[in-house]
Coordinates of C-alpha atoms in Angstrom, one line a residue:
Chain O
X258 CA 17.0 -35.3 -22.3
X259 CA 17.7 -37.6 -19.4
X260 CA 15.4 -36.9 -16.6
X261 CA 17.1 -39.6 -14.5
X262 CA 19.5 -36.9 -13.1
X263 CA 16.5 -35.3 -11.4
X264 CA 15.4 -38.6 -9.8
X265 CA 16.2 -37.3 -6.2
X266 CA 14.0 -34.3 -6.7
X267 CA 11.2 -36.2 -8.5
X268 CA 11.2 -38.8 -5.7
X269 CA 10.7 -36.0 -3.1
X270 CA 7.8 -34.6 -5.2
X271 CA 6.2 -38.0 -5.6
X272 CA 6.4 -38.7 -1.9
X273 CA 5.0 -35.3 -1.1
X274 CA 2.1 -35.8 -3.5
X275 CA 1.2 -39.1 -1.8
X276 CA 1.5 -37.5 1.7
X277 CA -0.8 -34.7 0.6
X278 CA -3.4 -37.1 -0.8
X279 CA -3.7 -39.5 2.1
X280 CA -7.3 -39.3 3.3
X281 CA -10.8 -40.7 3.1
X282 CA -13.2 -41.5 1.5
X283 CA -10.8 -43.8 -0.2
X284 CA -12.5 -43.8 -3.5
X285 CA -12.2 -40.0 -3.8
X286 CA -8.5 -40.0 -2.9
X287 CA -7.9 -42.9 -5.3
X288 CA -9.5 -40.9 -8.1
X289 CA -7.3 -37.9 -7.2
X290 CA -4.2 -40.1 -7.4
X291 CA -5.2 -41.9 -10.6
X292 CA -3.3 -39.7 -13.1
X293 CA -0.4 -39.2 -10.7
X294 CA 0.1 -42.9 -10.5
X295 CA 0.1 -43.2 -14.3
X296 CA 3.2 -41.1 -14.5
X297 CA 3.7 -37.7 -16.1
X298 CA 7.0 -35.9 -16.3
X299 CA 6.3 -33.5 -13.4
X300 CA 8.0 -30.8 -15.2
X301 CA 6.2 -28.0 -13.3
X302 CA 7.4 -29.0 -9.8
X303 CA 10.9 -29.6 -11.3
X304 CA 11.0 -26.1 -12.8
X305 CA 9.9 -24.7 -9.5
X306 CA 12.7 -26.5 -7.6
X307 CA 15.3 -25.7 -10.2
X308 CA 14.3 -22.0 -10.2
X309 CA 14.7 -21.9 -6.5
X310 CA 18.2 -23.4 -6.7
X311 CA 19.1 -21.1 -9.6
X312 CA 18.8 -18.1 -7.3
X313 CA 20.7 -19.8 -4.5
X314 CA 17.8 -21.3 -2.5
X315 CA 17.5 -24.8 -1.1
X316 CA 14.8 -27.1 -2.6
X317 CA 13.3 -27.5 0.9
X318 CA 12.1 -23.9 0.6
X319 CA 10.1 -24.6 -2.6
X320 CA 9.0 -28.2 -2.2
X321 CA 5.5 -27.5 -0.9
X322 CA 4.7 -25.0 -3.5
X323 CA 6.2 -27.2 -6.2
X324 CA 3.9 -30.0 -5.2
X325 CA 0.9 -27.6 -5.0
X326 CA 1.6 -26.6 -8.6
X327 CA 1.6 -30.2 -9.7
X328 CA -1.7 -30.8 -7.9
X329 CA -3.2 -27.8 -9.7
X330 CA -1.9 -29.1 -13.0
X331 CA -3.5 -32.6 -12.4
X332 CA -6.8 -30.9 -11.3
X333 CA -6.9 -29.1 -14.7
X334 CA -6.2 -32.3 -16.6
X335 CA -9.0 -34.2 -14.9
X336 CA -11.6 -31.4 -15.5
X337 CA -10.3 -30.8 -19.1
X338 CA -10.8 -34.4 -19.9
X339 CA -14.4 -34.3 -18.8
X340 CA -15.0 -31.1 -20.8
X341 CA -13.3 -32.3 -23.9
X342 CA -14.7 -35.9 -23.5
X343 CA -11.1 -37.3 -23.8
X344 CA -11.1 -40.9 -22.6
X345 CA -7.4 -41.6 -22.5
X346 CA -4.6 -39.7 -20.7
X347 CA -1.0 -40.9 -20.0
X348 CA -2.0 -44.3 -21.7
X349 CA -4.6 -45.0 -19.0
X350 CA -8.4 -44.3 -19.1
X351 CA -9.2 -40.8 -17.9
X352 CA -10.4 -40.3 -14.3
X353 CA -14.1 -39.8 -15.3
X354 CA -14.0 -43.0 -17.4
X355 CA -12.8 -45.0 -14.3
X356 CA -14.6 -43.3 -11.5
X357 CA -17.6 -41.6 -13.3
X358 CA -18.0 -37.9 -13.9
X359 CA -19.3 -36.8 -10.4
X360 CA -16.3 -38.3 -8.6
X361 CA -13.9 -37.0 -11.3
X362 CA -15.2 -33.5 -10.8
X363 CA -14.8 -33.9 -7.0
X364 CA -11.3 -35.4 -7.4
X365 CA -10.3 -32.3 -9.3
X366 CA -11.8 -30.0 -6.7
X367 CA -10.0 -31.9 -4.0
X368 CA -6.7 -31.6 -5.7
X369 CA -7.3 -27.8 -6.0
X370 CA -8.2 -27.5 -2.3
X371 CA -5.1 -29.5 -1.3
X372 CA -2.9 -27.3 -3.4
X373 CA -3.9 -24.3 -1.4
X374 CA -3.7 -26.2 1.8
X375 CA -0.1 -27.1 1.3
X376 CA 1.3 -24.1 -0.7
X377 CA 3.7 -21.8 1.0
X378 CA 1.9 -18.6 2.0
X379 CA 4.2 -16.4 -0.1
X380 CA 3.1 -18.0 -3.3
X381 CA -0.6 -18.5 -2.8
X382 CA -1.7 -15.4 -4.7
X383 CA 0.5 -16.3 -7.7
X384 CA -1.1 -19.8 -7.8
X385 CA -4.6 -18.5 -7.4
X386 CA -4.2 -15.9 -10.2
X387 CA -2.7 -18.6 -12.5
X388 CA -5.6 -20.9 -11.7
X389 CA -8.1 -18.2 -12.6
X390 CA -6.3 -17.5 -15.9
X391 CA -6.2 -21.3 -16.7
X392 CA -10.0 -21.3 -16.4
X393 CA -10.2 -18.2 -18.7
X394 CA -7.9 -19.9 -21.2
X395 CA -9.8 -23.2 -21.2
X396 CA -13.1 -21.3 -21.9
X397 CA -11.4 -19.4 -24.8
X398 CA -10.1 -22.7 -26.2
X399 CA -13.7 -24.2 -26.1
X400 CA -15.2 -21.1 -27.6
X401 CA -12.6 -21.3 -30.5
X402 CA -14.0 -24.6 -31.5
X403 CA -17.2 -22.8 -32.4
X404 CA -15.7 -19.6 -33.8
X405 CA -14.6 -19.9 -37.4
X406 CA -12.2 -17.1 -37.4
X407 CA -9.6 -17.2 -34.7
X408 CA -6.5 -15.0 -35.2
X409 CA -3.0 -15.9 -34.2
X410 CA -3.0 -13.2 -31.6
X411 CA -6.1 -14.6 -30.0
X412 CA -4.6 -18.1 -30.1
X413 CA -1.4 -16.9 -28.4
X414 CA -3.4 -15.2 -25.6
X415 CA -5.4 -18.4 -25.1
X416 CA -2.3 -20.6 -24.7
X417 CA -0.7 -18.0 -22.5
X418 CA -3.5 -18.4 -20.1
X419 CA -4.3 -22.1 -20.6
X420 CA -0.7 -23.4 -20.4
X421 CA 2.0 -20.8 -20.0
X422 CA 0.9 -19.1 -16.8
X423 CA 1.2 -22.3 -14.7
X424 CA 4.8 -22.9 -15.9
X425 CA 5.4 -19.2 -15.2
X426 CA 3.9 -19.6 -11.7
X427 CA 6.2 -22.5 -11.2
X428 CA 9.5 -20.7 -12.0
X429 CA 8.4 -17.4 -10.5
X430 CA 7.4 -19.1 -7.2
X431 CA 10.6 -21.0 -7.1
X432 CA 12.6 -17.8 -7.5
X433 CA 10.7 -16.0 -4.8
X434 CA 11.0 -18.9 -2.3
X435 CA 14.7 -19.3 -3.1
X436 CA 15.2 -15.7 -2.1
X437 CA 15.6 -14.3 -5.6
X438 CA 16.2 -10.5 -6.0
X439 CA 13.3 -8.1 -5.7
X440 CA 10.2 -8.8 -7.7
X441 CA 9.3 -5.2 -8.6
X442 CA 12.6 -4.6 -10.4
X443 CA 12.4 -5.6 -14.1
X444 CA 15.9 -6.9 -14.2
X445 CA 15.4 -8.9 -11.0
X446 CA 16.0 -12.6 -10.8
X447 CA 12.4 -13.2 -10.1
X448 CA 11.3 -11.4 -13.2
X449 CA 13.9 -13.2 -15.3
X450 CA 12.8 -16.6 -14.2
X451 CA 9.2 -15.6 -14.6
X452 CA 9.9 -14.6 -18.2
X453 CA 11.7 -17.9 -18.7
X454 CA 8.7 -19.9 -17.5
X455 CA 6.2 -17.9 -19.6
X456 CA 8.2 -18.4 -22.8
X457 CA 8.8 -22.1 -22.4
X458 CA 5.1 -22.4 -21.6
X459 CA 4.2 -20.8 -24.9
X460 CA 6.6 -23.1 -26.8
X461 CA 5.3 -26.1 -24.8
X462 CA 1.8 -25.6 -26.0
X463 CA 2.7 -24.9 -29.6
X464 CA 4.9 -28.0 -29.6
X465 CA 2.0 -30.0 -28.1
X466 CA -0.3 -29.0 -30.9
X467 CA 2.3 -30.2 -33.4
X468 CA 2.8 -33.4 -31.5
X469 CA -0.9 -34.1 -31.5
X470 CA -0.7 -34.3 -35.3
X471 CA 2.7 -36.1 -35.7
X472 CA 3.5 -38.1 -32.6
X473 CA 3.6 -41.8 -32.1
X474 CA 0.3 -42.7 -30.4
X475 CA 2.0 -45.0 -27.7
X476 CA 4.4 -42.2 -26.7
X477 CA 1.7 -39.5 -26.7
X478 CA -0.5 -41.5 -24.4
X479 CA -3.6 -40.5 -26.3
X480 CA -4.9 -40.8 -29.9
X481 CA -3.0 -38.9 -32.6
X482 CA -5.1 -36.2 -34.4
X483 CA -7.6 -35.8 -31.5
X484 CA -7.4 -32.1 -32.0
X485 CA -8.6 -32.5 -35.5
X486 CA -11.5 -34.7 -34.4
X487 CA -12.5 -32.1 -31.8
X488 CA -12.1 -29.2 -34.2
X489 CA -9.6 -27.4 -31.9
X490 CA -8.1 -24.2 -33.3
X491 CA -4.4 -24.8 -32.9
X492 CA -1.8 -22.5 -34.3
X493 CA -1.2 -25.2 -37.0
X494 CA -4.9 -24.9 -38.0
X495 CA -4.9 -21.2 -37.9
X496 CA -1.8 -20.9 -40.0
X497 CA -2.8 -23.6 -42.5
X498 CA -6.2 -21.9 -43.1
X499 CA -4.3 -18.7 -43.8
X500 CA -2.1 -20.3 -46.4
X501 CA -4.4 -22.8 -48.0
X502 CA -6.8 -21.8 -50.8
X503 CA -9.6 -23.3 -52.9
X504 CA -10.5 -27.0 -52.8
X505 CA -7.8 -27.9 -50.3
X506 CA -8.9 -25.2 -47.8
X507 CA -12.5 -26.4 -48.1
X508 CA -11.5 -30.0 -47.5
X509 CA -9.7 -29.1 -44.3
X510 CA -12.6 -26.9 -43.1
X511 CA -15.1 -29.6 -43.8
X512 CA -13.1 -32.2 -41.9
X513 CA -12.5 -29.9 -39.0
X514 CA -16.2 -29.2 -38.7
X515 CA -17.4 -32.8 -38.5
X516 CA -16.9 -35.1 -35.6
X517 CA -16.4 -38.7 -36.8
X518 CA -13.3 -38.4 -38.9
X519 CA -11.7 -41.5 -40.5
X520 CA -8.0 -42.2 -40.1
X521 CA -7.7 -41.4 -43.9
X522 CA -9.3 -38.0 -43.4
X523 CA -7.0 -37.2 -40.4
X524 CA -4.0 -38.3 -42.5
X525 CA -5.1 -36.1 -45.4
X526 CA -5.5 -33.0 -43.1
X527 CA -2.0 -33.7 -41.6
X528 CA -0.5 -33.9 -45.1
X529 CA -2.2 -30.6 -46.2
X530 CA -1.0 -28.9 -43.0
X531 CA 2.6 -30.0 -43.8
X532 CA 2.3 -28.9 -47.5
X533 CA 0.9 -25.5 -46.4
X534 CA 4.0 -24.8 -44.4
X535 CA 2.0 -24.5 -41.2
X536 CA 3.9 -27.1 -39.3
X537 CA 7.3 -25.5 -40.2
X538 CA 5.8 -22.2 -39.1
X539 CA 4.8 -23.6 -35.7
X540 CA 8.1 -25.2 -35.2
X541 CA 9.8 -21.9 -35.9
X542 CA 7.4 -20.1 -33.5
X543 CA 8.1 -22.6 -30.7
X544 CA 11.8 -22.1 -31.3
X545 CA 11.4 -18.3 -31.1
X546 CA 9.8 -18.6 -27.6
X547 CA 12.6 -21.0 -26.5
X548 CA 15.2 -18.5 -27.6
X549 CA 13.4 -15.8 -25.6
X550 CA 13.3 -18.1 -22.6
X551 CA 17.0 -18.9 -22.8
X552 CA 18.1 -15.3 -23.2
X553 CA 16.0 -14.4 -20.1
X554 CA 18.5 -16.5 -18.1
X555 CA 21.6 -14.8 -19.7
X556 CA 22.4 -12.6 -16.7
X557 CA 21.8 -15.4 -14.1
X558 CA 24.9 -16.6 -12.3
X559 CA 26.2 -19.9 -13.7
X560 CA 25.1 -22.9 -11.7
X561 CA 24.0 -26.5 -12.3
X562 CA 20.4 -25.5 -11.9
X563 CA 20.8 -22.8 -14.6
X564 CA 22.3 -25.3 -17.0
X565 CA 19.4 -27.7 -16.2
X566 CA 16.9 -25.0 -17.0
X567 CA 18.7 -24.3 -20.3
X568 CA 18.5 -28.0 -21.1
X569 CA 14.9 -28.2 -20.2
X570 CA 14.2 -25.3 -22.6
X571 CA 15.7 -27.3 -25.4
X572 CA 13.9 -30.5 -24.4
X573 CA 10.5 -28.7 -24.5
X574 CA 10.7 -28.4 -28.3
X575 CA 12.6 -31.7 -28.9
X576 CA 10.3 -34.0 -27.0
X577 CA 8.3 -36.7 -28.7
X578 CA 5.7 -37.1 -26.0
Chain A
X58 CA -36.1 -13.0 10.8
X59 CA -35.7 -9.7 9.1
X60 CA -32.5 -9.7 7.0
X61 CA -33.2 -6.0 6.0
X62 CA -31.3 -4.8 9.0
X63 CA -28.2 -6.4 7.4
X64 CA -28.7 -4.6 4.1
X65 CA -25.6 -2.4 4.5
X66 CA -23.4 -5.4 5.0
X67 CA -25.1 -7.4 2.3
X68 CA -24.7 -4.5 -0.2
X69 CA -21.0 -4.4 0.5
X70 CA -20.8 -8.2 -0.1
X71 CA -22.8 -8.0 -3.3
X72 CA -20.6 -5.2 -4.6
X73 CA -17.4 -7.0 -3.7
X74 CA -18.6 -10.2 -5.5
X75 CA -19.2 -8.2 -8.6
X76 CA -15.8 -6.6 -8.4
X77 CA -14.2 -10.0 -7.9
X78 CA -16.0 -11.4 -10.9
X79 CA -15.3 -8.7 -13.5
X80 CA -13.3 -10.3 -16.3
X81 CA -13.3 -12.1 -19.6
X82 CA -14.3 -14.3 -21.4
X83 CA -17.6 -12.7 -20.7
X84 CA -19.5 -16.0 -21.0
X85 CA -17.4 -17.6 -18.3
X86 CA -17.8 -14.7 -15.9
X87 CA -21.6 -14.5 -16.7
X88 CA -21.8 -18.2 -15.8
X89 CA -20.0 -17.7 -12.5
X90 CA -22.3 -14.8 -11.6
X91 CA -25.5 -16.6 -12.6
X92 CA -26.5 -18.0 -9.2
X93 CA -25.3 -14.9 -7.4
X94 CA -27.6 -12.8 -9.5
X95 CA -30.5 -15.1 -8.6
X96 CA -30.3 -14.2 -5.0
X97 CA -29.4 -16.4 -2.0
X98 CA -29.3 -15.3 1.6
X99 CA -25.5 -14.9 1.8
X100 CA -25.6 -16.1 5.3
X101 CA -22.0 -17.3 5.2
X102 CA -20.4 -13.9 4.5
X103 CA -22.9 -12.3 7.0
X104 CA -21.7 -14.8 9.7
X105 CA -18.1 -13.9 8.9
X106 CA -18.7 -10.2 9.2
X107 CA -20.8 -10.5 12.4
X108 CA -18.2 -12.8 14.0
X109 CA -15.6 -10.2 13.3
X110 CA -17.7 -7.5 14.9
X111 CA -18.6 -9.8 17.9
X112 CA -14.9 -9.8 18.9
X113 CA -14.6 -6.1 18.5
X114 CA -13.3 -6.0 14.9
X115 CA -14.4 -3.8 12.0
X116 CA -16.1 -5.4 9.0
X117 CA -13.4 -4.0 6.7
X118 CA -11.0 -6.5 8.3
X119 CA -13.2 -9.5 7.3
X120 CA -14.9 -8.4 4.0
X121 CA -12.5 -10.0 1.6
X122 CA -12.5 -13.3 3.3
X123 CA -16.3 -13.1 3.8
X124 CA -16.7 -12.7 0.0
X125 CA -14.2 -15.5 -0.6
X126 CA -16.3 -17.9 1.5
X127 CA -19.5 -17.0 -0.5
X128 CA -17.5 -17.7 -3.8
X129 CA -16.5 -21.1 -2.4
X130 CA -20.1 -21.8 -1.4
X131 CA -21.4 -20.8 -4.9
X132 CA -18.7 -23.0 -6.5
X133 CA -19.9 -26.0 -4.5
X134 CA -23.5 -25.3 -5.6
X135 CA -22.6 -25.2 -9.3
X136 CA -20.6 -28.5 -9.1
X137 CA -23.1 -30.2 -6.9
X138 CA -25.9 -29.4 -9.3
X139 CA -23.9 -31.1 -12.1
X140 CA -23.2 -34.1 -10.0
X141 CA -26.7 -34.5 -8.7
X142 CA -28.3 -33.5 -12.0
X143 CA -30.4 -30.9 -10.3
X144 CA -31.8 -28.6 -12.9
X145 CA -33.3 -25.8 -10.7
X146 CA -31.6 -23.7 -8.0
X147 CA -32.9 -20.5 -6.4
X148 CA -35.9 -20.7 -8.7
X149 CA -33.7 -20.4 -11.8
X150 CA -32.2 -23.1 -14.1
X151 CA -28.9 -24.4 -12.8
X152 CA -25.7 -23.1 -14.3
X153 CA -25.1 -26.2 -16.4
X154 CA -28.6 -26.1 -17.8
X155 CA -28.0 -22.5 -19.1
X156 CA -24.3 -22.7 -20.0
X157 CA -23.7 -26.4 -20.6
X158 CA -21.6 -28.7 -18.3
X159 CA -18.1 -27.7 -19.6
X160 CA -18.6 -24.0 -18.9
X161 CA -20.4 -24.8 -15.6
X162 CA -17.5 -26.9 -14.4
X163 CA -15.1 -24.0 -15.3
X164 CA -17.3 -21.4 -13.7
X165 CA -17.1 -23.3 -10.5
X166 CA -13.3 -23.6 -10.9
X167 CA -13.0 -19.9 -11.6
X168 CA -15.0 -19.0 -8.4
X169 CA -12.7 -21.3 -6.4
X170 CA -9.6 -19.6 -7.9
X171 CA -11.0 -16.2 -7.2
X172 CA -11.8 -17.1 -3.6
X173 CA -8.1 -17.7 -3.0
X174 CA -7.1 -14.7 -5.0
X175 CA -9.1 -12.4 -2.8
X176 CA -9.0 -14.1 0.7
X177 CA -7.0 -12.5 3.4
X178 CA -3.8 -14.4 3.9
X179 CA -4.5 -15.2 7.5
X180 CA -7.5 -17.3 6.6
X181 CA -6.4 -19.1 3.5
X182 CA -5.5 -22.3 5.2
X183 CA -8.8 -22.4 7.0
X184 CA -10.7 -22.0 3.7
X185 CA -8.5 -24.6 1.9
X186 CA -9.1 -27.2 4.6
X187 CA -12.8 -26.5 4.6
X188 CA -12.9 -26.9 0.8
X189 CA -11.1 -30.2 0.9
X190 CA -13.6 -31.5 3.6
X191 CA -16.5 -30.3 1.5
X192 CA -15.3 -32.5 -1.3
X193 CA -15.0 -35.4 1.1
X194 CA -18.5 -34.8 2.4
X195 CA -20.0 -34.6 -1.1
X196 CA -18.3 -38.0 -2.0
X197 CA -19.7 -39.5 1.2
X198 CA -23.1 -38.2 0.4
X199 CA -23.0 -39.7 -3.1
X200 CA -21.8 -43.0 -1.8
X201 CA -24.6 -43.1 0.7
X202 CA -27.1 -43.2 -2.2
X203 CA -25.7 -46.6 -3.1
X204 CA -25.1 -47.9 0.4
X205 CA -28.2 -49.4 2.0
X206 CA -27.1 -49.1 5.6
X207 CA -26.0 -45.7 6.6
X208 CA -25.8 -45.0 10.4
X209 CA -26.7 -41.7 12.1
X210 CA -23.0 -41.3 13.1
X211 CA -21.9 -41.6 9.4
X212 CA -24.6 -39.2 8.4
X213 CA -23.5 -36.6 11.0
X214 CA -19.9 -36.9 9.9
X215 CA -21.0 -36.4 6.3
X216 CA -23.0 -33.2 6.9
X217 CA -20.2 -31.9 9.2
X218 CA -17.9 -32.0 6.2
X219 CA -20.4 -31.2 3.4
X220 CA -22.1 -28.3 5.1
X221 CA -21.0 -27.4 8.6
X222 CA -17.2 -26.8 8.0
X223 CA -17.9 -23.9 5.7
X224 CA -20.1 -22.1 8.2
X225 CA -17.5 -22.9 10.8
X226 CA -14.8 -21.5 8.5
X227 CA -16.9 -18.3 8.2
X228 CA -17.3 -17.7 11.9
X229 CA -13.8 -18.8 12.8
X230 CA -12.2 -16.6 10.1
X231 CA -14.3 -13.6 11.1
X232 CA -13.2 -14.0 14.7
X233 CA -9.5 -14.3 13.7
X234 CA -9.7 -11.3 11.4
X235 CA -11.5 -9.3 14.1
X236 CA -8.6 -9.9 16.5
X237 CA -10.4 -12.4 18.7
X238 CA -8.4 -13.9 21.5
X239 CA -5.9 -16.7 20.9
X240 CA -6.9 -19.6 18.8
X241 CA -5.0 -22.3 20.7
X242 CA -6.9 -21.6 23.9
X243 CA -10.0 -23.7 24.1
X244 CA -12.0 -21.0 25.9
X245 CA -10.8 -18.4 23.4
X246 CA -13.2 -16.2 21.4
X247 CA -12.0 -17.8 18.2
X248 CA -12.8 -21.3 19.5
X249 CA -16.2 -20.2 20.7
X250 CA -17.2 -18.7 17.4
X251 CA -15.8 -21.7 15.6
X252 CA -18.0 -23.9 17.7
X253 CA -21.0 -21.7 17.1
X254 CA -20.5 -21.9 13.3
X255 CA -20.0 -25.7 13.4
X256 CA -23.2 -26.3 15.4
X257 CA -25.4 -24.0 13.4
X258 CA -24.0 -25.7 10.3
X259 CA -25.1 -29.1 11.6
X260 CA -28.6 -27.8 12.4
X261 CA -28.7 -26.0 9.0
X262 CA -28.3 -29.2 7.0
X263 CA -30.7 -31.3 9.1
X264 CA -33.3 -28.5 8.8
X265 CA -32.6 -28.5 5.0
X266 CA -33.3 -32.2 4.8
X267 CA -36.7 -31.7 6.5
X268 CA -37.5 -28.7 4.3
X269 CA -36.8 -30.8 1.2
X270 CA -39.8 -32.9 2.3
X271 CA -42.2 -30.3 3.7
X272 CA -41.4 -26.9 2.2
X273 CA -43.4 -24.8 -0.2
X274 CA -41.8 -25.4 -3.7
X275 CA -41.8 -21.8 -4.7
X276 CA -40.1 -20.7 -1.5
X277 CA -37.6 -23.6 -1.6
X278 CA -36.6 -22.7 -5.2
X279 CA -36.4 -26.3 -6.3
X280 CA -38.8 -29.3 -6.4
X281 CA -40.0 -30.7 -3.0
X282 CA -39.1 -34.3 -2.4
X283 CA -36.1 -34.2 -4.7
X284 CA -34.0 -36.0 -2.0
X285 CA -36.5 -38.9 -2.2
X286 CA -36.3 -39.0 -6.0
X287 CA -32.5 -39.0 -5.8
X288 CA -32.5 -41.6 -3.0
X289 CA -30.5 -39.4 -0.7
X290 CA -29.8 -40.8 2.8
X291 CA -30.9 -37.9 5.0
X292 CA -31.3 -38.2 8.8
X293 CA -35.0 -38.3 8.2
X294 CA -34.6 -41.4 6.0
X295 CA -32.1 -43.0 8.4
X296 CA -34.3 -42.5 11.4
X297 CA -37.5 -43.5 9.6
X298 CA -36.0 -46.8 8.4
X299 CA -34.9 -47.5 12.0
X300 CA -38.5 -47.0 13.3
X301 CA -40.6 -48.4 10.5
X302 CA -41.3 -52.2 10.1
X303 CA -43.0 -54.6 7.8
X304 CA -44.9 -53.4 4.7
X305 CA -44.4 -49.7 5.4
X306 CA -40.7 -50.0 5.7
X307 CA -40.6 -52.0 2.4
X308 CA -42.7 -49.4 0.7
X309 CA -40.4 -46.7 1.7
X310 CA -37.3 -48.7 0.6
X311 CA -38.8 -49.5 -2.7
X312 CA -39.6 -45.9 -3.5
X313 CA -36.2 -44.6 -2.4
X314 CA -34.5 -47.1 -4.7
X315 CA -36.3 -46.2 -7.9
X316 CA -35.8 -43.0 -9.8
X317 CA -39.1 -41.9 -11.3
X318 CA -41.4 -41.4 -8.4
X319 CA -44.9 -40.1 -8.8
X320 CA -46.2 -37.1 -6.6
X321 CA -48.4 -39.7 -4.9
X322 CA -45.5 -41.9 -4.0
X323 CA -43.5 -38.9 -2.7
X324 CA -46.5 -37.8 -0.6
X325 CA -46.9 -41.4 0.8
X326 CA -43.2 -41.5 1.8
X327 CA -43.5 -38.1 3.5
X328 CA -46.6 -39.3 5.4
X329 CA -44.8 -42.4 6.6
X330 CA -41.8 -40.3 7.6
X331 CA -44.1 -38.2 9.7
X332 CA -45.9 -41.1 11.3
X333 CA -42.6 -42.9 12.1
X334 CA -41.6 -39.9 14.3
X335 CA -38.5 -39.3 12.1
X336 CA -39.4 -35.7 11.3
X337 CA -40.0 -34.8 15.0
X338 CA -36.7 -36.6 15.8
X339 CA -34.9 -34.4 13.2
X340 CA -36.4 -31.2 14.4
X341 CA -35.3 -32.1 17.9
X342 CA -31.8 -32.9 16.7
X343 CA -31.6 -29.6 14.9
X344 CA -32.7 -27.7 18.0
X345 CA -30.1 -29.6 20.0
X346 CA -27.3 -28.3 17.7
X347 CA -28.8 -24.7 17.9
X348 CA -28.7 -24.9 21.7
X349 CA -25.1 -25.9 21.6
X350 CA -24.4 -23.0 19.2
X351 CA -26.1 -20.5 21.4
X352 CA -24.3 -21.6 24.6
X353 CA -21.0 -21.4 22.8
X354 CA -21.6 -17.6 22.7
X355 CA -22.5 -17.4 26.4
X356 CA -19.2 -15.9 27.6
X357 CA -18.9 -13.5 24.7
X358 CA -19.3 -9.8 25.7
X359 CA -22.8 -8.4 24.9
X360 CA -23.0 -6.6 21.6
X361 CA -25.4 -6.0 18.7
X362 CA -23.4 -8.5 16.7
X363 CA -23.7 -11.2 19.4
X364 CA -27.5 -10.6 19.5
X365 CA -27.6 -10.9 15.7
X366 CA -25.7 -14.2 15.8
X367 CA -28.2 -15.5 18.5
X368 CA -31.1 -14.5 16.2
X369 CA -29.5 -16.1 13.2
X370 CA -29.2 -19.4 15.2
X371 CA -32.9 -19.3 15.8
X372 CA -33.6 -18.4 12.2
X373 CA -31.6 -21.4 11.0
X374 CA -34.3 -23.8 12.3
X375 CA -37.3 -21.6 11.8
X376 CA -36.8 -20.8 8.1
X377 CA -39.2 -22.0 5.4
X378 CA -36.7 -21.7 2.5

C-alpha cells in the first residue's frame, strides 16, 4: 500500500507532534521525540483522521485527538521497551538505551501528559479508558511469559487490551469528532467505525506476532525471533503447542523457556511452528478479523476515506514491517 | 495539627480510590494500591475538597477530581522511586521492590490513566498541564545531581514544577468545581486559591528537604540523609555551598559527590549545614512562602474551610514527617 497519498495528513500530524513537544528541559523533550524522529507509520492518527472524514467531518476536527493518540502509542512503546529490555526499535536504539532508564520513564510520562493536554475534550474519556486497558494488557502479556498454559481466549483478550483498544479509540474518536451518528445506537456510524478499529487491531497484533518470526530484520527494525528469546506466548506459540507432540513439542518448550537462544535454535522453532500449521492458522485468524473489520464498514456511505480504510484493512495483514 | 477532624472527607477519598482501582489483572491493581494502603496524608485531595468548600461549593462537586489528583501523586511517587532507586516509602518497601520494575512502571501508568478516566472534565487540562510540569521538574532534579553549580533560582523553578504545581492544581481545581469567581480575573477566588496552593507547595518541598536531614527516621518513613547519599541539590545544599569556604566546603562537596556515605559522614554534613546557617535560611524561606499563601486567602469570606486551609498552611512547615 502506498502511504504517499496520505502525505498531507501525515505532515500535519508530524508538525503537530513537534509543536506539542516543544519545551524544556531539552534532554527530556529530545527523549520524548526520539522514536517519533525515527519514523513509524503513524497509522493510528491516520485512522482517526480518515474515520472523521468517513462520517463527513473535516480533519481539523480530529487532528488534536489524532496526535494525542500517537503520543499515547509512543509512550507505550518507550515503557514497553524498558519492561521487555528491547534495545532496538524502528532501527534505532530504544529511548532508554540512549537516554538511560530514568529519563526514558519520564519521557513516556511526559508524552502521556501531553496527550491529555492536547486531546479534544469529547474524546478524553475514550483515550483514558484505552490507556488503562493497555496497561492491563501489557501486565497480562508479561504474566503469560511465566504461565505455562495460556489459552487462545486469554491471548485474544490480552491483545484486545494491549493493541486493539488504541486503534479502536482512534477510529471511534475520529467518528465522534466528525459528527458521526449517535454512539448509543448499535448500528450507528460511531459504533461501526469503533468495530472496524477493534478488528483491525486484533489482526494487527496477530500479524505482528507472525512477522516477528518471519520478517526481514532490516524491515522489521528489530531482531527477528525476539518473541522466542523472550518466551512470549503469541498465538503462534499457543497454537503450535496445541498441535505439536512428543520430542518436537519438548524441543519447542525447552527453547522457549531459556533465554540465550542461538540463531539455529530460533530457526528450528520457526520451522516447527510452520510444520505444525500454527503460522497458517494465525494468518487465517488475522484474515478473519480483517473480514469483520471490512464488513463493519458495509453500510457506510461511499467516500474516498471509506476506500482508504478498506485499503488499510488489507494492508494490515499484507505488510512486511 | 489534628487530621482527625477531616476523617469524613478522607474516608470518602479512600473509598473512591478503592473504587477507581478495582480491576484485573489483580497483581497490577494490587501494585497500584500498594502505597495507598500504606497510608499517606492525602493532603492534595483534602486541599481540593477544602478549596471547593471555601468558595461555597459542596465536596460532591470536587471529589472525583480530588481523587484523580491523589492518583497522579501516587503515580509520581512510584516512578520517582524507580528513578531514584529509593527502596523505602511510607515505611514499606517501594512498589518496584515488591512487584519488580516492569509492574511498578505499569502500576504508575495505570494510576495516571485512571486519574484521567475519573477526573471531572472541567479540570482535565489543569491536571494534564501539571503532570507535564512534574515530569519537567523531575528531569531538572535529576540533572541537578550531575550539575555542580545550581542556583537558588533554578532550584525554585525545579520545585515549583516538581512539587508545587500539583498542590496548585488541587486548590485551583477545587475552587473551579466549587463555582469560585471567574478564573481570568486576577483577584478572583480561583486565582487566590491557586496562589495559595502554589505557595504552600513551595514551602512543602523546602520543608521536605530540611526534614530529610533532621527528621526521625521512623516518622519520615525512609532513611534520613538520603538526599545527601543521592547528591541531590536541595536549597539547603545550595545555600550551604554558598556560605561555606575552604576545607569545610571541600568536605561537603566530596561527600555529596560519592555514593556510599557512612552515618558519620552524613552527620558531619548535617552539622556543617547547620553551622553555615543554611538550615535557618531554608526555614525562613519556607515561612516566607507560607505567609504568601496565607495572605492570598485574606479576602476570602470567613468559613470553616478557610480556617482549615490556614491551619494546613501552618502545618506544612511544622510537620515532622
